[in-house]
Amino acid sequence: MTLDFAPVWGGLPELLKGTVVTIEVTAAAFLLSAVLGLLVGIIRLNPARRVLYGIASAYVAFIRGTPLLVQLFLLFFGLPQFGILLPAWLCGVIGLGIYSGSYVSEVVRGAIQSIDRGQMEAARSLGMSYREAMWEVVLPQAFRRMLPPLGNETIALIKNSALVSLLTIDDVMREGQRIISTSFRALEVYIAVALIYFVLTNAATWILRQIEKRMTVERG
Amino acid sequence: MIEIRNVYKSFGSTEVLKDVSLTVQPSRTTVVIGPSGSGKSTLLRCCNCLETADRGEIRINHRTIIADGKPLPDKELNALRAETGMVFQSFNLFPHMTTVENVMRAPVVVRGMAKAEARELAMGLLRKVGLDDKADMYPSTLSGGQKQRAAIARALAMKPKVMLFDEPTSALDPELVGEVLQVMKTLAEEGMTMMVVTHEMGFAREVADTVVVMADGRIVESGSPEQIFTNPTQERTRGFLRALVDGHLAGARPQPAADDPLDALPGNH
C-alpha cells in the first residue's frame, strides 16, 4: 500500500476554504457560549430566584445530558416541522453555542464560587450593588480562574464543530469528505483534516495561555 | 447613631443573638469584647445587613435598616452601606487592583466621582494612613498591617458616618498590631463614630468610650472601660477577663501570680 497525497494537494484550496468556515462557525459559537455560559452560570449561583434558577438548571441538565448530534438534528430537521427554517450555518452556530454554553456555565459558576466570600462582602459594604460588585470585583478575579478550564472547553468546541458537516455546512470536515468522494483517498485526506484540527486547537490553546500569562504578570 | 433593639439571629437551629439591645452614641467608640462564639461579629455584621437579623430592629442615623427580618429595599440599603464603613478581619482588599485603585474604586462606581478626583481623594487617605508610597503596589506585596491600613482608607473613601471594625487586628502578626490600632485611635480622636469588635484589651481600655461584654449571644454588661476592667459586676465578665489574663500569662515566662489577676491586664499597648 502506498500513500498518495496528491488529492490533498489538489484539494488544498477547498480544504483551506473549509478551514475558514470551521473557524467562523467555532468563533461565533464560542461568543454565544461565552454570553450564555456567563448568564446561566451567574443565575445558577442563587437558587432563591426559583424560576430563573429552574430554567437555567433544566437547560444545563438537558444539554449536557443529550448528544450534540441529536441537538443539531433537532435544530436542523426538527424545527422545520414548526415552520422554523433556519439556514444551516445558523443551526450549526446555535447548536454548538448552546451545547458549549452549558459547560461554560459550570466553569463560570465554579470560578465565581471559588472567589472568597469576603470579596463580595467588602464590595457590598462599600455600597456597591450586587451587579456592580460582581462586575467590578468578583468577575475580574474569577475570569482568571476560568481560563484553564475554558481552554479545555474551546478545544472540545473546535473538535465538536466537525459535526456541523452533517448539516450541509461546508466546513473543513465536509470539504475533506468531498475530496474523498472523488479521489477515494480516505486515509490521506483524513490525516490532512486531522492535522488542520490539530493546528487549530493548539493555536487556540496558545492564545488562551498568552492571555493567562499576561493577567498573571499584571498582578506582580 | 446605631440603635440595636431586641435583635435575634439564628444560623439554622443555633441561636447566636438573643435579645440584644445596644446604642452606639455619635462620635463615640464602642468596643465589643467577649469569648469567641459569643455573637459579637454577627452583631456587627447585622449593622450593615451583611447578616439579616431575624427579629428586632436596627436603626442607623435614625433610619430603620431592618425591622423584624425585613431589610430596606436594595437601593436604599446600598446607599446606607456606602455611609457605613466596614473593616474586616481578613482585610478583603481587591487583589486585582493596586492599593490606590482599591481606595478610589467605590467612589467612582457608587458615587460616580471623576477618576482624577477619586485618585486625589484616595492619595490623601493613603497619606493619612501612611501608605502613599505604596499606592501603585498590589495588595499581595503589602504586609498585614499595611493591608489593614489600606482597607481602612478604602472604607474612609466613602466618607462614612459610622465605622464598623470586625476584629481588625486578629489576623496580624503581633508586631504589626500597633500600627493599625494607631490609625483607629486617630480616627476615634477625630470624632468618628466607631463600633469595634476586638480582643485588644489595651485598645479597649485606652480608646473606648463604652465597652460592651457579650457572651452566649447576649450582652452581659456594658459600661466605661474603667468600670468593666477594674470593677466588673458580672461573673461572666470576670471569667472572660481572667481567662484572657491566664492565656496571656501562659505565653509569658513563669512569674508569680498577681494578687488580683486583673492587674496583669495591659493598661497600655
Short mmCIF file of C-alpha atoms in Angstrom, two decimals:
data_model
loop_
_atom_site.label_atom_id
_atom_site.label_comp_id
_atom_site.label_asym_id
_atom_site.label_seq_id
_atom_site.Cartn_x
_atom_site.Cartn_y
_atom_site.Cartn_z
CA MET A 1 0.00 0.00 0.00
CA THR A 2 1.32 3.42 -0.87
CA LEU A 3 0.20 6.79 0.37
CA ASP A 4 -0.79 9.26 -2.28
CA PHE A 5 -1.20 12.83 -1.04
CA ALA A 6 -1.79 14.29 -4.48
CA PRO A 7 -5.57 14.64 -3.92
CA VAL A 8 -4.83 16.57 -0.70
CA TRP A 9 -2.53 18.99 -2.51
CA GLY A 10 -5.02 19.31 -5.33
CA GLY A 11 -7.86 19.96 -2.92
CA LEU A 12 -5.91 22.33 -0.70
CA PRO A 13 -7.84 25.48 -1.72
CA GLU A 14 -11.12 23.73 -0.79
CA LEU A 15 -9.65 22.47 2.48
CA LEU A 16 -8.47 25.97 3.40
CA LYS A 17 -11.86 27.42 2.48
CA GLY A 18 -13.40 24.79 4.75
CA THR A 19 -10.94 25.67 7.48
CA VAL A 20 -12.08 29.29 7.34
CA VAL A 21 -15.69 28.14 7.69
CA THR A 22 -14.73 25.95 10.67
CA ILE A 23 -13.02 28.93 12.31
CA GLU A 24 -16.01 31.19 11.63
CA VAL A 25 -18.56 28.72 12.97
CA THR A 26 -16.41 27.96 16.01
CA ALA A 27 -15.71 31.62 16.77
CA ALA A 28 -19.39 32.55 16.53
CA ALA A 29 -20.37 29.56 18.66
CA PHE A 30 -17.66 30.50 21.17
CA LEU A 31 -19.10 34.00 21.56
CA LEU A 32 -22.60 32.61 22.01
CA SER A 33 -21.38 30.05 24.54
CA ALA A 34 -19.47 32.74 26.46
CA VAL A 35 -22.50 35.01 26.79
CA LEU A 36 -24.84 32.11 27.55
CA GLY A 37 -22.37 30.50 29.95
CA LEU A 38 -21.84 33.75 31.85
CA LEU A 39 -25.58 34.38 32.19
CA VAL A 40 -26.52 30.83 33.16
CA GLY A 41 -23.51 30.49 35.44
CA ILE A 42 -24.47 33.63 37.37
CA ILE A 43 -28.14 32.69 37.50
CA ARG A 44 -27.22 29.30 38.94
CA LEU A 45 -25.40 30.96 41.84
CA ASN A 46 -28.66 31.83 43.50
CA PRO A 47 -31.34 29.14 43.94
CA ALA A 48 -33.55 31.72 45.67
CA ARG A 49 -34.63 33.12 42.28
CA ARG A 50 -36.61 29.97 41.68
CA VAL A 51 -37.99 30.38 38.18
CA LEU A 52 -34.76 31.58 36.59
CA TYR A 53 -32.74 29.05 38.53
CA GLY A 54 -35.10 26.27 37.45
CA ILE A 55 -34.91 27.22 33.78
CA ALA A 56 -31.11 27.53 33.89
CA SER A 57 -30.72 24.21 35.66
CA ALA A 58 -33.06 22.43 33.24
CA TYR A 59 -31.03 23.87 30.36
CA VAL A 60 -27.74 22.60 31.76
CA ALA A 61 -29.20 19.19 32.61
CA PHE A 62 -30.84 18.69 29.22
CA ILE A 63 -27.98 19.94 27.07
CA ARG A 64 -25.26 18.15 28.95
CA GLY A 65 -27.35 15.01 29.15
CA THR A 66 -28.06 14.54 25.44
CA PRO A 67 -25.79 14.07 22.41
CA LEU A 68 -24.73 17.14 20.49
CA LEU A 69 -25.55 15.37 17.23
CA VAL A 70 -29.17 14.88 18.33
CA GLN A 71 -29.40 18.54 19.34
CA LEU A 72 -28.04 19.65 15.97
CA PHE A 73 -30.53 17.42 14.12
CA LEU A 74 -33.38 18.75 16.30
CA LEU A 75 -32.50 22.26 15.14
CA PHE A 76 -31.88 21.36 11.52
CA PHE A 77 -34.51 18.67 10.83
CA GLY A 78 -36.87 19.14 13.79
CA LEU A 79 -37.60 22.88 13.77
CA PRO A 80 -38.79 22.96 10.13
CA GLN A 81 -41.81 20.88 11.28
CA PHE A 82 -42.90 24.03 13.13
CA GLY A 83 -42.24 26.06 10.03
CA ILE A 84 -39.00 27.39 11.51
CA LEU A 85 -36.42 27.03 8.79
CA LEU A 86 -33.04 28.35 9.88
CA PRO A 87 -30.09 28.46 7.49
CA ALA A 88 -27.69 25.58 8.06
CA TRP A 89 -24.84 27.74 9.35
CA LEU A 90 -27.14 29.32 11.93
CA CYS A 91 -28.26 25.89 13.13
CA GLY A 92 -24.60 24.96 13.48
CA VAL A 93 -23.66 28.08 15.42
CA ILE A 94 -26.70 27.96 17.69
CA GLY A 95 -26.37 24.22 18.29
CA LEU A 96 -22.66 24.38 19.11
CA GLY A 97 -23.06 27.57 21.15
CA ILE A 98 -25.91 26.22 23.26
CA TYR A 99 -24.07 22.95 23.79
CA SER A 100 -20.77 24.54 24.76
CA GLY A 101 -22.56 27.21 26.83
CA SER A 102 -23.88 24.58 29.23
CA TYR A 103 -20.33 23.51 30.02
CA VAL A 104 -19.03 27.08 30.15
CA SER A 105 -21.78 27.96 32.65
CA GLU A 106 -20.39 25.36 35.02
CA VAL A 107 -16.89 26.75 34.53
CA VAL A 108 -18.20 30.24 35.31
CA ARG A 109 -20.18 29.10 38.34
CA GLY A 110 -17.24 27.16 39.74
CA ALA A 111 -14.81 30.04 39.25
CA ILE A 112 -17.14 32.58 40.88
CA GLN A 113 -17.81 30.29 43.82
CA SER A 114 -14.08 29.82 44.31
CA ILE A 115 -13.63 33.55 44.97
CA ASP A 116 -13.56 34.27 48.69
CA ARG A 117 -16.95 35.42 50.04
CA GLY A 118 -15.20 38.33 51.71
CA GLN A 119 -14.63 39.96 48.30
CA MET A 120 -18.35 40.27 47.64
CA GLU A 121 -18.94 41.37 51.23
CA ALA A 122 -16.26 44.05 51.04
CA ALA A 123 -17.67 45.39 47.77
CA ARG A 124 -21.24 45.40 49.12
CA SER A 125 -20.12 47.05 52.36
CA LEU A 126 -18.77 49.93 50.25
CA GLY A 127 -22.23 50.46 48.81
CA MET A 128 -21.87 48.63 45.50
CA SER A 129 -24.96 46.83 44.23
CA TYR A 130 -24.79 43.08 43.63
CA ARG A 131 -24.29 43.72 39.93
CA GLU A 132 -21.56 46.32 40.46
CA ALA A 133 -19.76 44.10 42.96
CA MET A 134 -19.97 41.14 40.59
CA TRP A 135 -18.70 43.16 37.64
CA GLU A 136 -16.00 45.22 39.39
CA VAL A 137 -14.69 42.80 41.96
CA VAL A 138 -15.72 39.17 41.61
CA LEU A 139 -15.76 38.52 37.87
CA PRO A 140 -12.31 40.01 37.09
CA GLN A 141 -10.83 37.64 39.65
CA ALA A 142 -12.99 34.71 38.61
CA PHE A 143 -12.12 35.26 34.94
CA ARG A 144 -8.51 34.37 35.58
CA ARG A 145 -9.57 31.09 37.15
CA MET A 146 -11.91 30.35 34.27
CA LEU A 147 -9.13 30.43 31.67
CA PRO A 148 -7.60 26.95 32.11
CA PRO A 149 -10.93 25.06 32.02
CA LEU A 150 -12.12 27.41 29.27
CA GLY A 151 -9.14 26.23 27.22
CA ASN A 152 -10.44 22.67 27.52
CA GLU A 153 -13.87 23.81 26.50
CA THR A 154 -12.54 25.67 23.46
CA ILE A 155 -10.65 22.61 22.27
CA ALA A 156 -13.79 20.49 22.64
CA LEU A 157 -15.79 23.11 20.75
CA ILE A 158 -13.37 23.17 17.80
CA LYS A 159 -13.40 19.37 17.52
CA ASN A 160 -17.16 19.11 18.01
CA SER A 161 -17.64 21.56 15.17
CA ALA A 162 -16.83 18.70 12.78
CA LEU A 163 -20.40 17.51 13.39
CA VAL A 164 -21.86 20.53 11.60
CA SER A 165 -20.63 18.97 8.35
CA LEU A 166 -23.72 16.76 8.75
CA LEU A 167 -25.89 19.88 8.46
CA THR A 168 -24.52 20.52 4.94
CA ILE A 169 -22.19 23.23 6.24
CA ASP A 170 -19.03 23.30 4.11
CA ASP A 171 -16.52 23.17 6.96
CA VAL A 172 -13.11 21.51 6.70
CA MET A 173 -14.60 18.12 7.51
CA ARG A 174 -17.16 18.28 4.68
CA GLU A 175 -14.62 19.63 2.22
CA GLY A 176 -12.42 16.66 3.10
CA GLN A 177 -15.23 14.21 2.56
CA ARG A 178 -15.96 15.82 -0.78
CA ILE A 179 -12.36 15.27 -1.88
CA ILE A 180 -12.56 11.65 -0.72
CA SER A 181 -15.73 11.07 -2.72
CA THR A 182 -13.87 11.76 -5.93
CA SER A 183 -10.36 10.53 -5.07
CA PHE A 184 -11.16 7.60 -2.71
CA ARG A 185 -8.08 8.56 -0.69
CA ALA A 186 -9.71 8.48 2.74
CA LEU A 187 -6.57 7.85 4.79
CA GLU A 188 -4.53 10.68 3.29
CA VAL A 189 -7.37 13.22 3.34
CA TYR A 190 -8.44 12.42 6.93
CA ILE A 191 -4.80 12.70 8.02
CA ALA A 192 -4.73 16.16 6.45
CA VAL A 193 -8.07 17.10 8.07
CA ALA A 194 -6.84 15.83 11.44
CA LEU A 195 -3.68 17.91 11.09
CA ILE A 196 -5.75 21.03 10.39
CA TYR A 197 -7.83 20.46 13.57
CA PHE A 198 -4.61 19.82 15.46
CA VAL A 199 -3.20 23.17 14.37
CA LEU A 200 -6.48 24.97 15.20
CA THR A 201 -6.81 23.51 18.70
CA ASN A 202 -3.20 24.24 19.57
CA ALA A 203 -3.41 27.78 18.23
CA ALA A 204 -6.45 28.36 20.46
CA THR A 205 -4.63 26.88 23.45
CA TRP A 206 -1.64 29.10 22.78
CA ILE A 207 -3.77 32.25 22.60
CA LEU A 208 -5.51 31.46 25.88
CA ARG A 209 -2.19 30.68 27.51
CA GLN A 210 -0.88 34.11 26.46
CA ILE A 211 -3.92 35.83 28.00
CA GLU A 212 -3.42 33.84 31.17
CA LYS A 213 0.25 34.80 31.34
CA ARG A 214 -0.47 38.47 30.82
CA MET A 215 -3.06 38.51 33.58
CA THR A 216 -0.61 36.87 35.97
CA VAL A 217 2.19 39.32 35.20
CA GLU A 218 -0.08 42.32 35.67
CA ARG A 219 -0.56 41.50 39.30
CA GLY A 220 3.10 41.45 40.10
CA MET B 1 -26.11 56.70 65.76
CA ILE B 2 -26.57 52.95 65.85
CA GLU B 3 -29.58 51.71 67.77
CA ILE B 4 -29.97 47.99 68.10
CA ARG B 5 -33.25 46.91 69.66
CA ASN B 6 -34.15 43.39 70.76
CA VAL B 7 -32.29 41.72 67.94
CA TYR B 8 -32.39 37.96 67.47
CA LYS B 9 -30.42 35.93 64.95
CA SER B 10 -30.13 32.20 64.34
CA PHE B 11 -28.00 30.16 61.99
CA GLY B 12 -30.08 27.05 61.45
CA SER B 13 -31.01 25.85 64.92
CA THR B 14 -28.18 27.76 66.62
CA GLU B 15 -29.29 30.99 68.23
CA VAL B 16 -26.32 33.38 68.03
CA LEU B 17 -28.03 36.60 69.11
CA LYS B 18 -30.67 36.56 71.82
CA ASP B 19 -32.49 39.78 72.50
CA VAL B 20 -29.54 42.13 72.04
CA SER B 21 -30.09 45.85 72.55
CA LEU B 22 -27.30 48.39 72.26
CA THR B 23 -26.91 52.05 71.40
CA VAL B 24 -23.75 53.49 69.89
CA GLN B 25 -23.54 57.21 70.50
CA PRO B 26 -22.37 59.53 67.73
CA SER B 27 -18.67 60.43 67.80
CA ARG B 28 -18.04 57.73 70.35
CA THR B 29 -16.12 54.49 70.20
CA THR B 30 -17.93 51.42 71.39
CA VAL B 31 -15.80 48.32 71.80
CA VAL B 32 -17.44 44.90 71.93
CA ILE B 33 -15.49 42.17 73.67
CA GLY B 34 -16.29 38.61 74.67
CA PRO B 35 -15.28 35.00 74.11
CA SER B 36 -15.31 33.62 70.57
CA GLY B 37 -18.72 32.39 69.55
CA SER B 38 -20.41 34.98 71.72
CA GLY B 39 -22.08 36.59 68.71
CA LYS B 40 -20.15 39.86 68.63
CA SER B 41 -19.06 39.60 64.98
CA THR B 42 -22.57 38.59 63.95
CA LEU B 43 -23.98 41.60 65.78
CA LEU B 44 -21.57 43.87 63.94
CA ARG B 45 -22.41 42.29 60.58
CA CYS B 46 -26.10 42.79 61.24
CA CYS B 47 -25.44 46.54 61.44
CA ASN B 48 -24.89 46.79 57.68
CA CYS B 49 -27.10 43.84 56.79
CA LEU B 50 -24.28 41.53 55.77
CA GLU B 51 -26.26 39.27 58.07
CA THR B 52 -30.01 39.60 58.29
CA ALA B 53 -31.30 39.96 61.83
CA ASP B 54 -34.30 37.62 62.24
CA ARG B 55 -36.20 39.78 64.73
CA GLY B 56 -35.87 43.18 66.31
CA GLU B 57 -34.89 46.47 64.80
CA ILE B 58 -31.64 48.21 63.88
CA ARG B 59 -31.53 51.93 63.20
CA ILE B 60 -28.57 53.83 61.83
CA ASN B 61 -28.65 57.59 61.89
CA HIS B 62 -32.37 57.44 62.83
CA ARG B 63 -33.17 55.30 59.80
CA THR B 64 -34.52 51.81 60.25
CA ILE B 65 -32.34 49.49 58.19
CA ILE B 66 -34.01 46.30 59.27
CA ALA B 67 -37.12 45.51 61.26
CA ASP B 68 -38.38 42.01 62.01
CA GLY B 69 -36.31 40.32 59.34
CA LYS B 70 -37.20 42.78 56.60
CA PRO B 71 -34.26 44.89 55.46
CA LEU B 72 -34.54 48.11 53.47
CA PRO B 73 -35.08 47.70 49.74
CA ASP B 74 -31.82 47.03 47.88
CA LYS B 75 -31.25 50.54 46.56
CA GLU B 76 -31.66 52.26 49.90
CA LEU B 77 -29.61 49.57 51.59
CA ASN B 78 -26.75 50.19 49.15
CA ALA B 79 -26.86 53.90 49.91
CA LEU B 80 -26.83 53.17 53.60
CA ARG B 81 -23.92 50.74 53.33
CA ALA B 82 -21.98 53.41 51.45
CA GLU B 83 -22.17 55.53 54.60
CA THR B 84 -21.31 52.66 56.92
CA GLY B 85 -17.67 51.73 56.58
CA MET B 86 -16.63 48.21 57.40
CA VAL B 87 -13.19 46.79 58.12
CA PHE B 88 -12.78 43.01 58.08
CA GLN B 89 -10.51 40.68 59.97
CA SER B 90 -9.20 39.26 56.69
CA PHE B 91 -8.81 42.71 55.01
CA ASN B 92 -10.65 41.62 51.86
CA LEU B 93 -8.68 44.01 49.67
CA PHE B 94 -9.32 43.53 45.96
CA PRO B 95 -6.23 41.62 44.73
CA HIS B 96 -6.65 42.60 41.08
CA MET B 97 -6.35 46.33 41.82
CA THR B 98 -3.44 48.38 43.10
CA THR B 99 -3.70 49.92 46.54
CA VAL B 100 -4.85 53.30 45.27
CA GLU B 101 -7.37 51.65 42.92
CA ASN B 102 -8.73 49.73 45.88
CA VAL B 103 -9.40 53.00 47.65
CA MET B 104 -10.77 55.00 44.70
CA ARG B 105 -12.92 52.31 43.03
CA ALA B 106 -16.04 52.59 45.19
CA PRO B 107 -16.33 56.41 44.97
CA VAL B 108 -16.09 56.08 41.17
CA VAL B 109 -18.56 53.20 40.85
CA VAL B 110 -21.05 54.09 43.58
CA ARG B 111 -20.89 57.88 43.63
CA GLY B 112 -19.94 58.45 40.00
CA MET B 113 -16.93 60.52 41.07
CA ALA B 114 -14.49 61.52 38.33
CA LYS B 115 -11.39 59.34 38.31
CA ALA B 116 -8.93 62.18 38.81
CA GLU B 117 -10.89 63.48 41.78
CA ALA B 118 -11.21 59.98 43.26
CA ARG B 119 -7.48 59.40 42.88
CA GLU B 120 -6.75 62.63 44.69
CA LEU B 121 -9.12 61.64 47.49
CA ALA B 122 -7.53 58.18 47.66
CA MET B 123 -3.99 59.55 47.76
CA GLY B 124 -4.96 61.86 50.61
CA LEU B 125 -6.39 58.96 52.59
CA LEU B 126 -3.36 56.77 51.88
CA ARG B 127 -1.16 59.59 53.16
CA LYS B 128 -3.29 59.72 56.27
CA VAL B 129 -2.73 56.00 56.97
CA GLY B 130 0.94 56.26 55.97
CA LEU B 131 0.74 54.32 52.72
CA ASP B 132 1.10 56.94 49.99
CA ASP B 133 4.37 55.31 48.91
CA LYS B 134 2.54 52.00 48.35
CA ALA B 135 -0.20 53.48 46.17
CA ASP B 136 0.77 51.68 42.98
CA MET B 137 1.63 48.34 44.59
CA TYR B 138 -0.69 45.37 44.53
CA PRO B 139 -2.07 44.24 47.89
CA SER B 140 -0.21 40.92 47.67
CA THR B 141 3.05 42.82 48.18
CA LEU B 142 1.89 44.58 51.37
CA SER B 143 2.37 43.39 54.95
CA GLY B 144 -0.70 42.52 57.01
CA GLY B 145 -0.61 45.81 58.85
CA GLN B 146 -0.30 47.74 55.60
CA LYS B 147 -3.19 45.77 54.11
CA GLN B 148 -5.43 46.61 57.02
CA ARG B 149 -4.48 50.30 56.87
CA ALA B 150 -5.28 50.27 53.15
CA ALA B 151 -8.62 48.63 53.93
CA ILE B 152 -9.38 51.39 56.44
CA ALA B 153 -8.52 54.01 53.81
CA ARG B 154 -10.80 52.21 51.35
CA ALA B 155 -13.71 52.39 53.80
CA LEU B 156 -13.00 56.06 54.57
CA ALA B 157 -13.12 56.94 50.88
CA MET B 158 -16.91 56.70 51.02
CA LYS B 159 -16.91 59.33 53.77
CA PRO B 160 -18.79 57.06 56.15
CA LYS B 161 -20.70 58.38 59.15
CA VAL B 162 -20.06 55.17 61.08
CA MET B 163 -17.18 52.71 61.00
CA LEU B 164 -17.59 49.04 61.91
CA PHE B 165 -14.43 47.09 62.74
CA ASP B 166 -14.65 43.29 62.81
CA GLU B 167 -11.59 42.04 64.71
CA PRO B 168 -9.31 44.25 62.59
CA THR B 169 -6.06 43.06 64.18
CA SER B 170 -6.80 39.38 64.82
CA ALA B 171 -5.11 38.21 61.61
CA LEU B 172 -1.97 40.28 62.15
CA ASP B 173 1.46 39.37 63.42
CA PRO B 174 1.82 40.86 66.91
CA GLU B 175 4.39 43.47 65.87
CA LEU B 176 2.00 44.86 63.23
CA VAL B 177 -0.99 45.32 65.52
CA GLY B 178 0.16 48.67 66.84
CA GLU B 179 0.24 50.50 63.50
CA VAL B 180 -3.38 49.57 62.80
CA LEU B 181 -4.58 50.46 66.28
CA GLN B 182 -2.80 53.80 65.94
CA VAL B 183 -4.80 54.63 62.82
CA MET B 184 -8.02 53.62 64.57
CA LYS B 185 -7.12 55.71 67.57
CA THR B 186 -6.57 58.74 65.36
CA LEU B 187 -9.97 58.19 63.78
CA ALA B 188 -11.61 57.99 67.17
CA GLU B 189 -9.92 61.21 68.23
CA GLU B 190 -11.22 62.92 65.11
CA GLY B 191 -14.72 62.14 66.25
CA MET B 192 -15.61 59.17 64.05
CA THR B 193 -18.44 57.02 65.36
CA MET B 194 -16.94 53.56 65.72
CA MET B 195 -18.12 50.12 66.74
CA VAL B 196 -15.17 47.81 67.24
CA VAL B 197 -15.13 44.08 67.86
CA THR B 198 -11.69 43.23 69.16
CA HIS B 199 -9.55 41.21 71.52
CA GLU B 200 -7.16 44.11 72.08
CA MET B 201 -7.89 44.99 75.69
CA GLY B 202 -5.27 47.72 75.69
CA PHE B 203 -7.07 49.46 72.85
CA ALA B 204 -10.43 48.99 74.57
CA ARG B 205 -9.10 50.46 77.78
CA GLU B 206 -7.44 53.42 76.12
CA VAL B 207 -9.77 54.39 73.29
CA ALA B 208 -13.25 53.06 74.08
CA ASP B 209 -15.94 55.30 75.48
CA THR B 210 -18.08 52.28 76.13
CA VAL B 211 -17.09 48.64 76.50
CA VAL B 212 -19.73 46.01 75.85
CA VAL B 213 -19.19 42.45 77.03
CA MET B 214 -21.00 39.70 75.15
CA ALA B 215 -21.34 36.02 75.95
CA ASP B 216 -23.61 33.34 74.52
CA GLY B 217 -25.41 35.76 72.25
CA ARG B 218 -26.33 38.21 74.98
CA ILE B 219 -24.91 41.43 76.30
CA VAL B 220 -23.63 40.61 79.76
CA GLU B 221 -22.50 44.01 80.81
CA SER B 222 -21.59 47.38 79.43
CA GLY B 223 -20.00 50.49 80.82
CA SER B 224 -16.92 52.66 80.78
CA PRO B 225 -13.57 50.87 80.35
CA GLU B 226 -12.64 51.65 83.97
CA GLN B 227 -15.81 50.09 85.20
CA ILE B 228 -15.54 46.96 83.05
CA PHE B 229 -11.85 46.32 83.57
CA THR B 230 -11.42 47.31 87.19
CA ASN B 231 -14.81 46.64 88.66
CA PRO B 232 -16.82 44.19 86.57
CA THR B 233 -20.11 43.37 88.20
CA GLN B 234 -20.91 40.19 86.29
CA GLU B 235 -19.33 36.82 86.92
CA ARG B 236 -19.23 36.17 83.11
CA THR B 237 -17.15 39.31 82.61
CA ARG B 238 -14.75 38.33 85.39
CA GLY B 239 -14.44 34.84 83.97
CA PHE B 240 -13.69 36.15 80.48
CA LEU B 241 -11.11 38.66 81.67
CA ARG B 242 -9.49 36.08 83.91
CA ALA B 243 -9.24 33.63 81.00
CA LEU B 244 -7.59 36.37 78.93
CA VAL B 245 -5.05 37.05 81.65
CA ASP B 246 -4.33 33.35 82.13
CA GLY B 247 -3.82 32.96 78.40
CA HIS B 248 -1.55 35.98 78.44
CA LEU B 249 0.49 34.61 81.34
CA ALA B 250 0.66 31.11 79.90
CA GLY B 251 2.53 32.51 76.94
CA ALA B 252 4.91 34.55 79.07
CA ARG B 253 7.75 33.28 81.23
CA PRO B 254 6.66 31.90 84.60
CA GLN B 255 6.11 34.62 87.13
CA PRO B 256 4.37 34.83 90.48
CA ALA B 257 0.65 35.29 90.12
CA ALA B 258 -0.58 38.77 90.90
CA ASP B 259 -2.84 39.15 93.90
CA ASP B 260 -5.62 40.25 91.61
CA PRO B 261 -5.15 38.58 88.21
CA LEU B 262 -6.79 41.56 86.56
CA ASP B 263 -3.81 43.72 87.49
CA ALA B 264 -1.86 41.84 84.85
CA LEU B 265 -4.08 43.19 82.09
CA PRO B 266 -2.16 45.53 79.84
CA GLY B 267 -3.09 49.06 80.69
CA ASN B 268 -1.38 50.33 77.62
CA HIS B 269 -0.10 48.79 74.45
#
